[in-house]
């Protein structure tokens, strides 16, 4: 099919999404997210047979929008699309300054956001290589990231804050293992770990939103790790778990391996 026709096909699809949107806010998001370049990326993902269709928005955040997509075998996928807006750029710029992986691309808004998308993909891969439970990253191109869908029948698993946790102590152990092994094995600090960025799926904690995760050798990695520990411990303390002391946890995680 000539590119022009495919493009108009995708535009019709976006029109349909817009039409089925429940609120004005949702429609606005759809208009902003699916600019011409993003549509072309989605077209590329389709011709590469990574995705078959894009269904509905699962989440419309400030910087990213997550959609349910369907793979050619009919399975669910999560498609995260970063908005290439100036506000996204401003927010991520502070994480990118001083990160050697981003050298040479600063200044260009789009390039920075594309690099950020690639960073989330690589962070997810790095966590998985270390055996940690995050969505499996499947593909990324420009501002689009395709990953394993965490949930069932097109419905995302609940965030930890909304979940009915079966065994709070066991889930706490899982999340503290994520903190420790994330640091010691993956050599990453998540940087936004809380009950908002952990999904509870089939009795298991799955950590999402790994774009801002930084390497353990980053100059303020320790501070950020401490913040993650404080957030996690606060949540689980409120849920009645027996939690470790924040400082002791930080010390034991960061002490030199002997
Ligand atoms: N792989 C996934 N499978 C299922 N649902 C997902 C997946 N990734 C994200 N979601 C859903 O989309 C929401 C937003 O995802 P994420 O936290 O990665 O994006 P964000 O840009 O940080 O958005 P927010 O500002 O809302 O946190 C999640 O809370 C979750 O409900
Ligand atoms: Mg989030």
PDB file of N, CA and C and ligand atoms in Angstrom, residues 80 159 192 196-197 208-209, ligand 2:
ATOM      1  N   UNK A  80       3.653   2.479  24.751  1.00  0.00           N
ATOM      2  CA  UNK A  80       3.829   3.742  25.466  1.00  0.00           C
ATOM      3  C   UNK A  80       4.332   4.779  24.473  1.00  0.00           C
ATOM      4  N   UNK A 159      -2.425  -0.824  40.243  1.00  0.00           N
ATOM      5  CA  UNK A 159      -1.233  -0.306  40.906  1.00  0.00           C
ATOM      6  C   UNK A 159      -1.245  -0.819  42.334  1.00  0.00           C
ATOM      7  N   UNK A 192      11.916   6.437  40.762  1.00  0.00           N
ATOM      8  CA  UNK A 192      10.526   6.856  40.936  1.00  0.00           C
ATOM      9  C   UNK A 192       9.723   5.657  41.440  1.00  0.00           C
ATOM     10  N   UNK A 196       2.760   3.770  43.069  1.00  0.00           N
ATOM     11  CA  UNK A 196       2.151   4.224  41.813  1.00  0.00           C
ATOM     12  C   UNK A 196       2.801   3.567  40.593  1.00  0.00           C
ATOM     13  N   UNK A 197       4.031   3.120  40.745  1.00  0.00           N
ATOM     14  CA  UNK A 197       4.758   2.555  39.608  1.00  0.00           C
ATOM     15  C   UNK A 197       5.075   1.074  39.787  1.00  0.00           C
ATOM     16  N   UNK A 208       7.101  -0.844  36.881  1.00  0.00           N
ATOM     17  CA  UNK A 208       6.983  -0.196  35.558  1.00  0.00           C
ATOM     18  C   UNK A 208       7.630   1.191  35.616  1.00  0.00           C
ATOM     19  N   UNK A 209       7.537   1.896  34.507  1.00  0.00           N
ATOM     20  CA  UNK A 209       7.958   3.306  34.438  1.00  0.00           C
ATOM     21  C   UNK A 209       9.444   3.473  34.759  1.00  0.00           C
TER      22      UNK A 209
HETATM   23 MG1  LIG B   2       4.123   6.219  36.247  1.00  0.00          MG
END
